[in-house]
XYZ file of C-alpha atoms in Angstrom:
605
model
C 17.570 -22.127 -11.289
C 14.777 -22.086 -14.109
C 12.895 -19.309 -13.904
C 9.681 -17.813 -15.003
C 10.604 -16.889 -18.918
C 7.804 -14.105 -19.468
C 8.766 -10.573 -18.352
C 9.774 -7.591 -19.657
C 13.943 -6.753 -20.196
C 15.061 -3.835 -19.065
C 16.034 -1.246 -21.746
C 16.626 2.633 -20.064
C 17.470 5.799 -21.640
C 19.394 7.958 -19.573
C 20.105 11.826 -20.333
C 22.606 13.409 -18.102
C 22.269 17.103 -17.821
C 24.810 19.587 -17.069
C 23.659 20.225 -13.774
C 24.068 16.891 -12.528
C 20.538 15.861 -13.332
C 19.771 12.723 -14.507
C 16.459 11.662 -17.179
C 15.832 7.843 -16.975
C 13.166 6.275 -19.640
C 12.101 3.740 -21.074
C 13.257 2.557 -24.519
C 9.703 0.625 -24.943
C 6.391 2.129 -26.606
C 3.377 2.403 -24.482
C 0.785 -0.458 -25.550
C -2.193 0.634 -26.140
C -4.819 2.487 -23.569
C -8.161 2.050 -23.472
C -10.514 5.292 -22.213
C -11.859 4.179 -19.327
C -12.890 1.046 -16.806
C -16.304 0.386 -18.606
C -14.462 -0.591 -21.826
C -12.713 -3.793 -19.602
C -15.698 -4.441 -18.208
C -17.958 -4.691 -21.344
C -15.311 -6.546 -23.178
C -14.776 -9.073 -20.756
C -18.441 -9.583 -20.363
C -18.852 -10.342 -23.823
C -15.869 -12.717 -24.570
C -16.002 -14.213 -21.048
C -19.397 -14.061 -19.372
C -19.741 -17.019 -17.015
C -15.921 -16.423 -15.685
C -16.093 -15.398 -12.410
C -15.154 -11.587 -12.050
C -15.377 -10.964 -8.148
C -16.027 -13.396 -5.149
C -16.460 -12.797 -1.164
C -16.730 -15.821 1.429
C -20.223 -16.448 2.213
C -20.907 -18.997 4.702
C -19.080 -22.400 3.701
C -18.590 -21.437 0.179
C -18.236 -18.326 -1.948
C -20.528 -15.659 -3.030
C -19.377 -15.228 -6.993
C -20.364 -12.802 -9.375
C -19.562 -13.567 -13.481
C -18.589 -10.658 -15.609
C -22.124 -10.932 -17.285
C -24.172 -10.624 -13.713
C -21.565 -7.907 -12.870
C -22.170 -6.100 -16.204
C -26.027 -6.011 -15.601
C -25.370 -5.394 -11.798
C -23.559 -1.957 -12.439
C -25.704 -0.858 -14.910
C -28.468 -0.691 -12.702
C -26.953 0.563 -9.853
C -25.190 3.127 -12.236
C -29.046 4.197 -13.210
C -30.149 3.955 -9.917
C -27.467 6.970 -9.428
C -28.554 8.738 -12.530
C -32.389 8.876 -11.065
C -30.815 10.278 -7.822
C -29.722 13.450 -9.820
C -25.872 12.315 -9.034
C -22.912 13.059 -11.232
C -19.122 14.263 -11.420
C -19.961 16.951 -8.410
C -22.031 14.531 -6.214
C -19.111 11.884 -5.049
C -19.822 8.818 -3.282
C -18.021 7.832 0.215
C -17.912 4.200 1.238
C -16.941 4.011 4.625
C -16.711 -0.049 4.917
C -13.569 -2.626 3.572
C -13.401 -4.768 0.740
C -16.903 -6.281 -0.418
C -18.460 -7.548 -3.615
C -20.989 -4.958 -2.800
C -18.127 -2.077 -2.334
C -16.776 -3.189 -5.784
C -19.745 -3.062 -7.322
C -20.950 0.191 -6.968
C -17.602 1.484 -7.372
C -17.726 0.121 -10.810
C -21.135 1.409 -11.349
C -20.025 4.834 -10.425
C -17.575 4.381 -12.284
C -19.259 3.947 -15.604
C -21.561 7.287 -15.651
C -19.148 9.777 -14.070
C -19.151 9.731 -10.623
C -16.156 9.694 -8.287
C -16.157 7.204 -5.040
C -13.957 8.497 -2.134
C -13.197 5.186 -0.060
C -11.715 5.692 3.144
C -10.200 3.300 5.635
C -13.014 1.404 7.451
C -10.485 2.023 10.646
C -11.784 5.683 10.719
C -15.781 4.862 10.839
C -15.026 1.623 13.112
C -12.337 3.522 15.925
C -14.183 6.553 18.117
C -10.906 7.743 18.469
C -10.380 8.343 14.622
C -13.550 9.739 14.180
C -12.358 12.610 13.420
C -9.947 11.807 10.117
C -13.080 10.457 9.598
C -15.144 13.844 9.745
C -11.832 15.466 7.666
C -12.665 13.331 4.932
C -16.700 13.482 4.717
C -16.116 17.371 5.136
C -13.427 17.573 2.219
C -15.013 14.935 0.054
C -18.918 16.619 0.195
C -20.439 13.712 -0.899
C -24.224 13.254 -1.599
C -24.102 9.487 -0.927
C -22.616 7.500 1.965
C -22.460 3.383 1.971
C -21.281 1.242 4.339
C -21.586 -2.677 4.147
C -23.677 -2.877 7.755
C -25.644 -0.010 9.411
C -25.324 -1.326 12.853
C -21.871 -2.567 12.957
C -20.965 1.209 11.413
C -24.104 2.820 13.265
C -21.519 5.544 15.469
C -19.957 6.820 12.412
C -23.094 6.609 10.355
C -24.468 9.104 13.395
C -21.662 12.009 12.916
C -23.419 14.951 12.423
C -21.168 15.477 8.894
C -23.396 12.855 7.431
C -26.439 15.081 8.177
C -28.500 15.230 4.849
C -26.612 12.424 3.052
C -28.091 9.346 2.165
C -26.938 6.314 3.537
C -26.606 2.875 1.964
C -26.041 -0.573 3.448
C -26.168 -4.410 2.246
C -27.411 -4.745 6.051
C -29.536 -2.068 7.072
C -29.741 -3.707 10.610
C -32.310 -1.737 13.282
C -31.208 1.469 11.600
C -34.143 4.103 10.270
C -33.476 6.180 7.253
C -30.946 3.702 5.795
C -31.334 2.573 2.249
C -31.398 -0.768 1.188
C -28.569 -1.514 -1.177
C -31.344 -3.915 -2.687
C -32.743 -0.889 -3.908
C -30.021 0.087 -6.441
C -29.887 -3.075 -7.954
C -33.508 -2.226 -9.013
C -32.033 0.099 -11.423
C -34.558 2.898 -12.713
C -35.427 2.408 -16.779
C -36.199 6.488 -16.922
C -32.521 7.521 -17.392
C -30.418 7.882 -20.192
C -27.466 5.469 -19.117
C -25.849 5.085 -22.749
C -25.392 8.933 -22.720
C -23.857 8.988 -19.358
C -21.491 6.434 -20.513
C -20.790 8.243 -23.441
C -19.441 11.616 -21.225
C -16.994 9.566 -19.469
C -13.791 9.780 -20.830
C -9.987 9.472 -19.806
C -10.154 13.216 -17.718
C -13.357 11.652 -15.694
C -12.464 11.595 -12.575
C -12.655 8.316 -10.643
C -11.610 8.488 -7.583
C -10.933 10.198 -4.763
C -8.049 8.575 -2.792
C -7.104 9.881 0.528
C -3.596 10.018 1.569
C -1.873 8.444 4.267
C -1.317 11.577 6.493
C 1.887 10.609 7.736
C 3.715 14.250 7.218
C 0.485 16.412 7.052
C -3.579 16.170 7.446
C -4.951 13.533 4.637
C -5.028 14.989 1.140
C -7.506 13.980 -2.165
C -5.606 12.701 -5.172
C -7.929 12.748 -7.874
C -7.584 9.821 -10.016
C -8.515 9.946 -13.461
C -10.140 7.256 -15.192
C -6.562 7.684 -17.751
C -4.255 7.464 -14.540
C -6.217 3.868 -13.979
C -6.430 2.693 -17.222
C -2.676 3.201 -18.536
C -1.326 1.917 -15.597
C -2.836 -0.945 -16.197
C -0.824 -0.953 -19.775
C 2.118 -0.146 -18.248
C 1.613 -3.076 -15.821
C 0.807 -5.706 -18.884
C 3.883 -4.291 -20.578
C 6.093 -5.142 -17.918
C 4.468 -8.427 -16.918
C 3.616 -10.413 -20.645
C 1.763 -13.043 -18.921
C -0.999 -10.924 -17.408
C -2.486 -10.693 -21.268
C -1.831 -14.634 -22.285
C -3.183 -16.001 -18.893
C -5.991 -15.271 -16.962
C -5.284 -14.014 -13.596
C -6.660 -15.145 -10.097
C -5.795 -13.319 -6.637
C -7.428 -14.058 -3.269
C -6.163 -10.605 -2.054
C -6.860 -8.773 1.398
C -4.833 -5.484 0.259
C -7.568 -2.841 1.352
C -9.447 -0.497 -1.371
C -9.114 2.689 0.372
C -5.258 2.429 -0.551
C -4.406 2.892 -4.498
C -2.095 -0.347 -4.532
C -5.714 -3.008 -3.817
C -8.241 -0.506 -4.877
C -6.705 0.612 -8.015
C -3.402 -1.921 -8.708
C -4.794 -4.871 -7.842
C -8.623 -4.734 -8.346
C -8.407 -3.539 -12.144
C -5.622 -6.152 -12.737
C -7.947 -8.132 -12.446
C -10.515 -6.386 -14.492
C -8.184 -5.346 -17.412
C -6.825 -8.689 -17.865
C -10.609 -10.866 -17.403
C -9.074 -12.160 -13.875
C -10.368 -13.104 -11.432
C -10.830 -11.126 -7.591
C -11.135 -13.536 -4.699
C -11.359 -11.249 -1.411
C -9.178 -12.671 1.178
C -11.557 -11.671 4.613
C -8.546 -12.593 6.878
C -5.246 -10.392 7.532
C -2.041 -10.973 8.607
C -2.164 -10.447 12.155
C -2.908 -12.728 14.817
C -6.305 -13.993 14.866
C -7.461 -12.999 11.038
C -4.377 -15.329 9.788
C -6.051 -18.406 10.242
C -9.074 -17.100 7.643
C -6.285 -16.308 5.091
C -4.924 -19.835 5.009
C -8.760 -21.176 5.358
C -9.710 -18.972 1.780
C -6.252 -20.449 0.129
C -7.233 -24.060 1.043
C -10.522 -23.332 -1.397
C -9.073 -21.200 -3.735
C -5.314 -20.087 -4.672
C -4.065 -16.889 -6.912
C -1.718 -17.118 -10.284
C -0.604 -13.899 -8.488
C -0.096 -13.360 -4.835
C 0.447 -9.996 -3.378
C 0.888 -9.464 0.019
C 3.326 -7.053 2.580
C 6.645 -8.349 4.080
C 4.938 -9.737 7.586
C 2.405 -11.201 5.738
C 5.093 -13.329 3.628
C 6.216 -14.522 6.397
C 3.408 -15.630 8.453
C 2.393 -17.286 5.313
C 6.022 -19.038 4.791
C 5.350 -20.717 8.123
C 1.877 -22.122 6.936
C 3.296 -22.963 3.814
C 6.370 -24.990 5.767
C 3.661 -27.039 7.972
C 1.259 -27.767 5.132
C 2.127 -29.821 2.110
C -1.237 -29.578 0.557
C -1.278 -26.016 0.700
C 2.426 -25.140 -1.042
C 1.411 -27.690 -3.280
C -1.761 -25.682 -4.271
C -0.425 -22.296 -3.695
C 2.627 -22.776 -6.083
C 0.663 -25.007 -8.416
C -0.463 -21.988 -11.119
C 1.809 -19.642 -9.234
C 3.246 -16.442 -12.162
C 3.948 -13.547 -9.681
C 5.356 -12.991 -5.675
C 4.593 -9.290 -5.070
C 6.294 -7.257 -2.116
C 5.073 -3.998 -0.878
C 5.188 -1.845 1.998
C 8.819 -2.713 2.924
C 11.776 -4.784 1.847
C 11.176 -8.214 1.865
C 14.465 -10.151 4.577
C 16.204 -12.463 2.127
C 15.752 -15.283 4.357
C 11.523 -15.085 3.415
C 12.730 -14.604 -0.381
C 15.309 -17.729 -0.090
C 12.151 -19.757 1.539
C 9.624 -18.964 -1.295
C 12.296 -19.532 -4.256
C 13.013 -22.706 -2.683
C 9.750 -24.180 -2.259
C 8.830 -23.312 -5.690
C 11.853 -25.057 -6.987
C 10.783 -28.421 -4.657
C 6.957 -27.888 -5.722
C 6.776 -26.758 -10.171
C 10.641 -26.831 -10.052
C 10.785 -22.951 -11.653
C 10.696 -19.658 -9.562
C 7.541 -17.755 -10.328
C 9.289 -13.679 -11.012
C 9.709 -12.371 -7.323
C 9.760 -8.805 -7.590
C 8.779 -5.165 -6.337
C 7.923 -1.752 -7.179
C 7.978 1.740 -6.380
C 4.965 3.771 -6.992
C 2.374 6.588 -4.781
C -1.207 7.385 -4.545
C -0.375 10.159 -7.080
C 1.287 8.059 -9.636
C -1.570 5.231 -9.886
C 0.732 3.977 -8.383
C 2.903 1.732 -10.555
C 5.676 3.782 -11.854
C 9.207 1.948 -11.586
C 9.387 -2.124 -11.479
C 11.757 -4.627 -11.268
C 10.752 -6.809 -14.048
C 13.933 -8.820 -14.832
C 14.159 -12.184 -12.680
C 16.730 -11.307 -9.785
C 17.849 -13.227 -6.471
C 17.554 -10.629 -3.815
C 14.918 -8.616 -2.171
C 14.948 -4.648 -2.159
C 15.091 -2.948 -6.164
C 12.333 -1.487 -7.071
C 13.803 -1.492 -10.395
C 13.242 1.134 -13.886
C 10.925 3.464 -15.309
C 7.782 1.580 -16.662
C 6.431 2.468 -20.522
C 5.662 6.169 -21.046
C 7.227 7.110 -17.525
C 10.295 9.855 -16.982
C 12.307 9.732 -14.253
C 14.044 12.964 -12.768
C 16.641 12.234 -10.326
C 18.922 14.969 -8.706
C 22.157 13.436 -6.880
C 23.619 14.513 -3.931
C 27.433 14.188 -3.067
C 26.723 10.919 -2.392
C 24.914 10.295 -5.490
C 21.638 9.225 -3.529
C 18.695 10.863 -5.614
C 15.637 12.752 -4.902
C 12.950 11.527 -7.376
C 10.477 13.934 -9.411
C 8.489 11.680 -11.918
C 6.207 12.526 -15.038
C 4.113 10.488 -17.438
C 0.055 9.602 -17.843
C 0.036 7.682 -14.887
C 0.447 11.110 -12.952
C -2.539 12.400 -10.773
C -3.931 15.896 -12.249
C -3.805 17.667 -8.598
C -5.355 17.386 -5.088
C -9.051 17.893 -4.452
C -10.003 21.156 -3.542
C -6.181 21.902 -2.391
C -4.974 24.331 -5.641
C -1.955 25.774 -3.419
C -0.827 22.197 -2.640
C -1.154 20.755 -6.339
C 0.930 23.551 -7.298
C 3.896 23.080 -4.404
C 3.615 19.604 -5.349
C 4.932 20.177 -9.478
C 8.766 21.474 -10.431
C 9.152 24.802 -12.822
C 9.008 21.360 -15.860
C 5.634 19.832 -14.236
C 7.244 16.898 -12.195
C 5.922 15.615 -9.752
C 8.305 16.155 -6.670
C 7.848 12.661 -4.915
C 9.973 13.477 -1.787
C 11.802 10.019 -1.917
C 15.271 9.102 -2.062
C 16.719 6.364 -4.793
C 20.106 4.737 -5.446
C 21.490 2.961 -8.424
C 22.673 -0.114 -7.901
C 24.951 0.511 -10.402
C 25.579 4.008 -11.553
C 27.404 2.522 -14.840
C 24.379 0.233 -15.387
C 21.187 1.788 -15.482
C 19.265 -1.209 -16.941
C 20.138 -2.429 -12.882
C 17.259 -0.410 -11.328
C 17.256 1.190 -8.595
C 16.795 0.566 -4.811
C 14.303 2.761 -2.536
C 16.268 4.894 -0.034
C 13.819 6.823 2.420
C 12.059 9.831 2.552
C 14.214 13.019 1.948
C 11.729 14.559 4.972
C 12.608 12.342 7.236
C 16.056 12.810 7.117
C 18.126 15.622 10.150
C 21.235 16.319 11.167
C 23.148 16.124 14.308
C 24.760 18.814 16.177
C 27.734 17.951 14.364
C 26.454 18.558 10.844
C 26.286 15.339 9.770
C 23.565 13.896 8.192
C 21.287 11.296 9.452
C 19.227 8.998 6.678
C 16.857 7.731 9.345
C 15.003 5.401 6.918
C 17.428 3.220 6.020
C 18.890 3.004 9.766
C 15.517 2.512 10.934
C 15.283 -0.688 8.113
C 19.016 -1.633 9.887
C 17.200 -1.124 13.304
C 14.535 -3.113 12.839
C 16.619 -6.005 11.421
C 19.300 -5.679 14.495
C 16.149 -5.844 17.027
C 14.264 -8.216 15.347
C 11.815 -9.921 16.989
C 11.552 -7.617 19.901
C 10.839 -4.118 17.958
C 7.142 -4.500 15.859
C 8.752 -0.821 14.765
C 10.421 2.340 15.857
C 11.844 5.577 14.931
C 14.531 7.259 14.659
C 15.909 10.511 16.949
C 18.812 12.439 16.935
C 17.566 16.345 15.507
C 19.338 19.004 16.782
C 20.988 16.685 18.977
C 24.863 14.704 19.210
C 23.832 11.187 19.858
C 21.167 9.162 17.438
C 18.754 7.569 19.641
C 15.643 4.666 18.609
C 12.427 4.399 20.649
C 11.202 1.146 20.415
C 7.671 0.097 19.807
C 8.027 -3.816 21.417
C 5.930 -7.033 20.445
C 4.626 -7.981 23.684
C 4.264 -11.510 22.697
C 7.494 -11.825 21.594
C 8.618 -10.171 24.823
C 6.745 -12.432 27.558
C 7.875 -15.433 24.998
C 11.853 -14.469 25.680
C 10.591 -14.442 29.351
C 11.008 -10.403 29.657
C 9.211 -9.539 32.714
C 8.655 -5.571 32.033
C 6.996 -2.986 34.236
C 5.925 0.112 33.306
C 7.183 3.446 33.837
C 5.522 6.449 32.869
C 5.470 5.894 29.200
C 8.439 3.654 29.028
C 9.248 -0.232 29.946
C 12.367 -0.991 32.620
C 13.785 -4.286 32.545
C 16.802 -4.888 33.038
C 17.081 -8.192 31.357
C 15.554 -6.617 28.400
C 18.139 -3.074 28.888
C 20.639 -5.646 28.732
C 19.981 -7.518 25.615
C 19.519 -3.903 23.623
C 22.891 -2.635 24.934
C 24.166 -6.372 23.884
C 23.170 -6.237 20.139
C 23.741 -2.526 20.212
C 27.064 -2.630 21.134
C 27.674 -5.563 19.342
C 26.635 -3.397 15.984
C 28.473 -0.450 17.105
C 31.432 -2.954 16.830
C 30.788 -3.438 13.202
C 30.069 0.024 11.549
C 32.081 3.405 11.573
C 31.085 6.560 11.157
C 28.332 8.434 13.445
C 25.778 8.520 10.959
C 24.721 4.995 11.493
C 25.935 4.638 15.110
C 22.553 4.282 17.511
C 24.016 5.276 21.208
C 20.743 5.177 22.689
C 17.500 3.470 23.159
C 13.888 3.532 24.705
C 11.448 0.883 25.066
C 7.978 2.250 24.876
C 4.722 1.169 27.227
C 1.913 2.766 24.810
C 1.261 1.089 21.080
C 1.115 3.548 18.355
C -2.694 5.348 18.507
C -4.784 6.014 15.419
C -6.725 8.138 17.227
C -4.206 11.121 17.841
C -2.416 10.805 14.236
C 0.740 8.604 15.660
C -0.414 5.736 13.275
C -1.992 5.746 9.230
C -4.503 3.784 8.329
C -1.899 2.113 6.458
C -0.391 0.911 9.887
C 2.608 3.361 9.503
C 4.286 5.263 12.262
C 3.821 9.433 11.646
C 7.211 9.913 13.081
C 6.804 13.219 13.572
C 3.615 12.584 15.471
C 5.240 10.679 18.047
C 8.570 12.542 18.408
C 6.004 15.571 19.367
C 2.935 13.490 21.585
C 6.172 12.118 23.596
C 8.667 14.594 24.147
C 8.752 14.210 27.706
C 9.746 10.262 26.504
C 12.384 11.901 23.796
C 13.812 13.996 26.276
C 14.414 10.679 29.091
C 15.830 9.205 26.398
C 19.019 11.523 26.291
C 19.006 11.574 30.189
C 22.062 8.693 31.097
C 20.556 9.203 34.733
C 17.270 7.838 33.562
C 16.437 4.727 34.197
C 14.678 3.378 31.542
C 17.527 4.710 29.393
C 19.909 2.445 27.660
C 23.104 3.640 26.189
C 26.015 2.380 24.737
């Protein structure tokens, strides 16, 4: 199969140390860095200034600001801040999604000094969450609060933590004591914005990105504008065609996370691109606006989770037009978030072949909030979903092998976050006696004689336990097998068995799917019971237990749960991922039925 010819071989140093430790790096220079956003931003203004920079739907068409209007946009909202007596120690929160607005004044914050703290628009929009909400305002201390409409965000905007701050929306709505973001765009000629600019420099911090909260309350990674800016050289390095091709997304990847806010969005800036804000999702309902934005306008890039790839491989299947269009210019398919199933890889490759008769470079990587994130990458063309791949440019890799030779990763380079906000005790836990960072996930080679092979994610060290027996239990890679085996029934699930002699899954079901297989389910104090339904789990469970040895892989039990995943009380991220923990301890009474055989909702094998 012809493939896309412009990447990046993989050439690794590895140092084995007499402890077992391992040192992986790459054999490549790091191109060069420039200090900080502005310098993309006035570059790309001057060499490109009618390009469009950022877009949002607006009505029929698109709203679409140049890199010229977006130049003189931020530097009168950045002197609009300046007049308000803001700088490094007054930080911004924007409580509202993805925007041209929201980019905007991120970039104009940006370019004198001050931080932005976006947070997931879940938190102002769900009561319930109201209060990861309030952990955030109360952590962040901002001076300045915008949201992209007053009334639609008008409980949040009334918390009592917002008392004092001011508050800025596109749409001030019926709201009093709102500010116009009109207003900023008036700028205010009494400031000295060239020597703001000036102070700005690679230790400036940028952001303030909020963790998931998945093993502990949300945490503040400060992000330097250097963290930013050299990941973006690390990215170019590894992908050539980002610097001899303009590129285009029409992206929905929210900015409160650091892979659309920060990977994504200054792809786009470093490399004069161009930002098309996808307003749909991929969940039933939003799908439909996602497909109606790629009939107007289609990426050289596309980045997008697992379940979105496949909603959009069914589109793409029913539409000749579209995969037409959407392959047409097509460089780059981008997992995150999970593996991609071979079977959605196989259907992409193949419809490229049918449409430009190449295969755009399919590929992952492995990075966190802390790290920028990019930090490993696969990019080498390969046929199969799941490597994250090697070290990018100016990255070191610290791997410590068990018995098994799985490895717990510690990283270090200039993509690496200079500590928590606020949280000295935790920045300091969170660094190895040689300053890595301790990442808390799990790698394996996929060839320990090969380096230059990369590397395939394997969990979270945390969320691994033992049995009663001793042995141990990698419950992120069975839960990937469990998901798989249950597929469509589970939408996700986790994985029990601490303490305990049996592993056990409780099942989060797609109720769709379920009343589509004709599963007629009745709850039960927390749990479904159906027998048809016990009966096809016991079937494919059984049917798997056939196939594997060994009980550290063997699921003997199961549980089908009534209540979805809440926000509200910590069970789900705003990322949309299970806190395990969470739910093992909110439904104990549910773990402990599951281990009762006399139960009825029980199935066991």
């Amino acid at each position: 199969m012809k493939r896309t010819s412009e990447f990046l071989a993989h050439s690794v140093a590895r140092e084995d140390r007499p402890d077992g430790t391992i040192l992986l790096r790459s054999n490549y220079a790091l191109g060069p860095v420039v200090e900080k956003t502005g310098v993309w931003l006035q570059d790309w203004a001057k060499k490109v200034p009618d390009r469009t920079f950022i877009a949002e739907r607006s009505g029929a068409g698109w709203r679409e600001e140049s890199y010229a209007s977006t130049l003189q946009k931020v530097r009168a909202i950045a002197s609009a801040l300046l007049a308000r007596g803001m700088g490094p120690d007054t930080p911004i929160i924007i409580m509202s999604g993805n925007g041209v607005d929201h980019g905007l004044l991120s970039l104009a914050a940006q370019y004198v000094g001050i931080p932005t703290a976006p947070v997931a628009e879940q938190y102002s929009l769900i009561h319930g969450a109201h209060g990861r909400l309030r952990h955030a305002i109360e952590l962040v201390g901002p001076k300045m609060a915008y949201v992209i409409d007053a009334d639609q965000y008008g409980e949040a905007l009334a918390l009592d933590a917002l008392d004092g701050i001011e508050i800025i929306a596109s749409r001030t709505g019926q709201k009093p004591n709102v500010t116009p973001f009109e207003e900023l765009l008036k700028g205010d000629a009494s400031v000295d914005l060239a020597a703001a600019y000036a102070k700005v420099g690679p230790e400036s911090v940028a952001k303030i990105l909020m963790t998931s909260g998945s093993t502990s309350a949300p945490k503040g990674v400060m992000t330097t504008q250097r963290m930013m800016c050299v990941n973006q050289t690390m990215l170019a390095d590894a992908l050539p065609f980002l610097r001899t091709r303009p590129p285009r997304v029409v992206d929905w990847l929210p900015w409160n996370h650091v892979f659309g806010g920060s990977h994504n969005f200054n792809m786009m800036l470093a490399n004069g691109g161009s930002f098309y804000i996808d307003d749909g999702k991929p969940v039933k309902g939003l799908f439909d606006r996602t497909l109606e934005n790629l009939s107007m306008v289609t990426g050289t890039l596309s980045f997008n989770v697992p379940a979105g790839y496949s909603m959009l491989l069914g589109a793409l299947q029913n539409d000749t037009d579209l995969r037409k269009r959407f392959f047409q210019d097509l460089d780059l398919v981008f997992y995150a978030g999970a593996s991609l199933p071979q079977e959605i890889w196989t259907g992409f490759e193949n419809m490229a072949m049918e449409v430009k008769g190449e295969i755009p470079l399919m590929t992952s990587s492995w990075g966190l909030t802390e790290t920028a994130p990019a930090t490993m990458m696969q990019s080498e063309p390969i046929d199969r979903s799941g490597i994250v791949g090697v070290p990018m440019n100016g990255v070191t890799l610290k791997l410590i092998p068990d018995e098994d030779m799985r490895c717990e990763m510690r990283v270090k380079g200039p993509n690496l976050m200079p500590g928590y906000f606020k949280a000295p005790d935790k920045t300091k836990d969170a660094f190895d006696e040689e300053g890595f960072f301790i990442t808390g996930d799990a790698m394996q080679f996929i060839d320990m004689n090969d380096v230059n092979k990369g590397m395939k994610f394997d969990g979270r060290i945390s969320e691994d336990f033992k049995l009663l027996t001793g042995t141990w239990v990698r419950a992120a890679q069975l839960r990937m097998d469990m998901l798989t085996c249950l597929a469509p029934l589970a939408t996700d699930l986790v994985i029990t068995g601490a303490d305990r002699d049996q592993i056990g899954v409780m099942i989060f079901p797609d109720m769709a799917e379920l009343k589509r297989e004709g599963f007629d389910v009745n709850d039960q104090d927390g749990a479904y019971v159906c027998k048809l339904l016990q009966g096809e789990i016991h079937r494919r469970l059984a049917e798997r237990a056939r196939e594997i040895s060994g009980s550290s892989t063997l699921i003997s039990r199961a549980i089908v749960l009534s209540e979805p995943a809440s926000m509200p009380e910590g069970e789900m991220t705003a990322k949309g991922n299970l806190n395990f923990r969470k739910v093992l301890t909110r439904r104990k009474d549910l773990l402990e039925r599951l281990y009762n055989n006399a139960d009825p909702v029980t199935v066991s094998i």
